[in-house]
PDB file of C-alpha atoms in Angstrom:
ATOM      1  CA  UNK A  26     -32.024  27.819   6.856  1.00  0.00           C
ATOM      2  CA  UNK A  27     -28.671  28.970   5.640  1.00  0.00           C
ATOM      3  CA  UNK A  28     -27.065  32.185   7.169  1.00  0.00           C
ATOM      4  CA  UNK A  29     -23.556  34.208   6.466  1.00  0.00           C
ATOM      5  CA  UNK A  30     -21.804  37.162   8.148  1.00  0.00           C
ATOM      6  CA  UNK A  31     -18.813  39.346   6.929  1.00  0.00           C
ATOM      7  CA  UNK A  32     -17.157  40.660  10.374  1.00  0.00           C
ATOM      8  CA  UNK A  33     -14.472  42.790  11.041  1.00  0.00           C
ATOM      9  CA  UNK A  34     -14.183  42.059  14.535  1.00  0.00           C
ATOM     10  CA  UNK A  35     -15.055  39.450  16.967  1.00  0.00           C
ATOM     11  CA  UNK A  36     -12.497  36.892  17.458  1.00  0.00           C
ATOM     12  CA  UNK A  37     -13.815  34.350  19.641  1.00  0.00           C
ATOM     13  CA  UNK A  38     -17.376  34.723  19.426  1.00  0.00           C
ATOM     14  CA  UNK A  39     -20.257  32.574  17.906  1.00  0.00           C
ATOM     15  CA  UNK A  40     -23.472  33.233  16.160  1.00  0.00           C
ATOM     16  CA  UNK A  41     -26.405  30.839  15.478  1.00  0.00           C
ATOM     17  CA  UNK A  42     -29.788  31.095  14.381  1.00  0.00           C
ATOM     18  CA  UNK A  43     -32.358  31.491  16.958  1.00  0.00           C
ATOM     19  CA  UNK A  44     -36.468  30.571  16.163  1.00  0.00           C
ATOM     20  CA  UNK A  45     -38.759  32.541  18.479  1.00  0.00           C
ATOM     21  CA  UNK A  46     -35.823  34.131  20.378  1.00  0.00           C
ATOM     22  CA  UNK A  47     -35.084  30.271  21.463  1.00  0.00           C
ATOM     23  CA  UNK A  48     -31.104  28.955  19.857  1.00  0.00           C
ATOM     24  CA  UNK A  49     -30.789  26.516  17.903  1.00  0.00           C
ATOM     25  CA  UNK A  50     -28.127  25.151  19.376  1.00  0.00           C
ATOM     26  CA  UNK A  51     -27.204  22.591  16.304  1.00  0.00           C
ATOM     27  CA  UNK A  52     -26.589  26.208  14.241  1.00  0.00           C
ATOM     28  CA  UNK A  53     -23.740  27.750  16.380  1.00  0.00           C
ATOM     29  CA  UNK A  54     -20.621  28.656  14.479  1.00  0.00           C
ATOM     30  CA  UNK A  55     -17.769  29.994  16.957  1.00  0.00           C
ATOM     31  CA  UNK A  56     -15.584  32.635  15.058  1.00  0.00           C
ATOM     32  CA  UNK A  57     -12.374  31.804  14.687  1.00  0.00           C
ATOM     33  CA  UNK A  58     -10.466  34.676  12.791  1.00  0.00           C
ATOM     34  CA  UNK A  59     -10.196  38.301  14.086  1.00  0.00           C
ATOM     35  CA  UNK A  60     -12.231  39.401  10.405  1.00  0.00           C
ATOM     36  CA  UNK A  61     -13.835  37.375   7.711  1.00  0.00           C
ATOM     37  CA  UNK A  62     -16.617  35.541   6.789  1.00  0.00           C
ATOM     38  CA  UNK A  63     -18.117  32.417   8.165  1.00  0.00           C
ATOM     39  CA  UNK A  64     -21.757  30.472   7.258  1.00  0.00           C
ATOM     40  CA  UNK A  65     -23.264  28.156   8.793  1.00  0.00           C
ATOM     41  CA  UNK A  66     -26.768  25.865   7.935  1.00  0.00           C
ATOM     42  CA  UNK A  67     -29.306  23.935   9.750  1.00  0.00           C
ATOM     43  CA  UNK A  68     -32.744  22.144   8.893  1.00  0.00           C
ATOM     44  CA  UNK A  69     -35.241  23.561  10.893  1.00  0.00           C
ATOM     45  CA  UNK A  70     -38.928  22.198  11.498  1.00  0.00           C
ATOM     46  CA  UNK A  71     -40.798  25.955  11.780  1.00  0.00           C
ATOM     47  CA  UNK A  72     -44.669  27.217  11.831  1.00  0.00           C
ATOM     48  CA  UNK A  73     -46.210  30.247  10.233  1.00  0.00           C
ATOM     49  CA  UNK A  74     -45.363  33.476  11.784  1.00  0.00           C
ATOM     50  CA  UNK A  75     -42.552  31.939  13.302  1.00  0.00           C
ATOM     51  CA  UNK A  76     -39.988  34.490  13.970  1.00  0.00           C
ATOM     52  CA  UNK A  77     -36.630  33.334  12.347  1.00  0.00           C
ATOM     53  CA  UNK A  78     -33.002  35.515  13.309  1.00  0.00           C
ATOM     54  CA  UNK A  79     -28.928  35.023  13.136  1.00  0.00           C
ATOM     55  CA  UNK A  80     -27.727  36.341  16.226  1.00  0.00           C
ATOM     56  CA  UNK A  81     -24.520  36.668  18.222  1.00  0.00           C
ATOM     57  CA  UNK A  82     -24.724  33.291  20.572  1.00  0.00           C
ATOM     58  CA  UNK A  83     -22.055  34.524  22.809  1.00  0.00           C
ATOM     59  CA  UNK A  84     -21.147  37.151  25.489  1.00  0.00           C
ATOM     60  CA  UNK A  85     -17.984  38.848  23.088  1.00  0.00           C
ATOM     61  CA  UNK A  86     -18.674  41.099  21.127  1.00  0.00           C
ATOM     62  CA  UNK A  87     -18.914  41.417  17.338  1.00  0.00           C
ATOM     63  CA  UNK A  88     -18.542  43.948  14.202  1.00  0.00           C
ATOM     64  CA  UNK A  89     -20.201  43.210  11.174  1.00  0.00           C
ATOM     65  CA  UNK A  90     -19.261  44.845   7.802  1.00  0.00           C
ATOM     66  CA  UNK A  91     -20.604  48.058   7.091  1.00  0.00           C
ATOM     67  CA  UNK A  92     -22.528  49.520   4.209  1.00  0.00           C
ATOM     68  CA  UNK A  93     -22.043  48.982   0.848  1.00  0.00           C
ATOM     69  CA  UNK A  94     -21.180  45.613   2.196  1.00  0.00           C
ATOM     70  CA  UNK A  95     -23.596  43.271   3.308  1.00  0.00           C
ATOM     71  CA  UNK A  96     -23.045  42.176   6.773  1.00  0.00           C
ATOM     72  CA  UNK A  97     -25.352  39.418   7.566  1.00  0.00           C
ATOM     73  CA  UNK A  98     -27.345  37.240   5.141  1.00  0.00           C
ATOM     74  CA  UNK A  99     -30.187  35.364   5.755  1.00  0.00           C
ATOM     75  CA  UNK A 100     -31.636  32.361   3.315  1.00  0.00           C
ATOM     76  CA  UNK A 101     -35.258  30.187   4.205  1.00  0.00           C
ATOM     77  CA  UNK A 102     -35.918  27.575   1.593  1.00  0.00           C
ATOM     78  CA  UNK A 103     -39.299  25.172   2.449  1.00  0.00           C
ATOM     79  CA  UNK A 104     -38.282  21.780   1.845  1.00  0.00           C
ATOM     80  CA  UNK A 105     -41.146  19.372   0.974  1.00  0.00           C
TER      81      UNK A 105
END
């Protein structure tokens, strides 16, 4: 699983990719800029209808970019 946000604000907080509402804890990438873009990637054992999400990991607060942009990407490639 491979994830990437463009933010515009949100200095100081982190985002990770959570499985089943649960974080993966291995996924967390703190943001360390007041704007830009960070990714981050983990290998992730997962079921069918597993529910896969990026989300902010962390109680500050965060922008992402807004339309035409693309704020938050998501990529899930099976590995065999």
């Amino acid at each position: 699983v491979s994830y990437g946000i463009n933010y515009t604000a949100g200095i100081g907080a982190a985002v990770a990719v959570a499985v089943n509402g649960t974080v993966d804890s291995s996924s967390a990438v703190s943001l360390l800029t007041a704007t830009g873009h960070t990714t981050g990637a983990v290998v992730l054992s997962l079921a069918a209808g597993d529910v896969v999400t990026v989300r902010n990991n962390s109680a500050i607060a965060l922008t992402l970019a807004l339309s035409p942009g693309v704020g938050a990407q998501i990529t899930i490639e099976r590995l065999n």
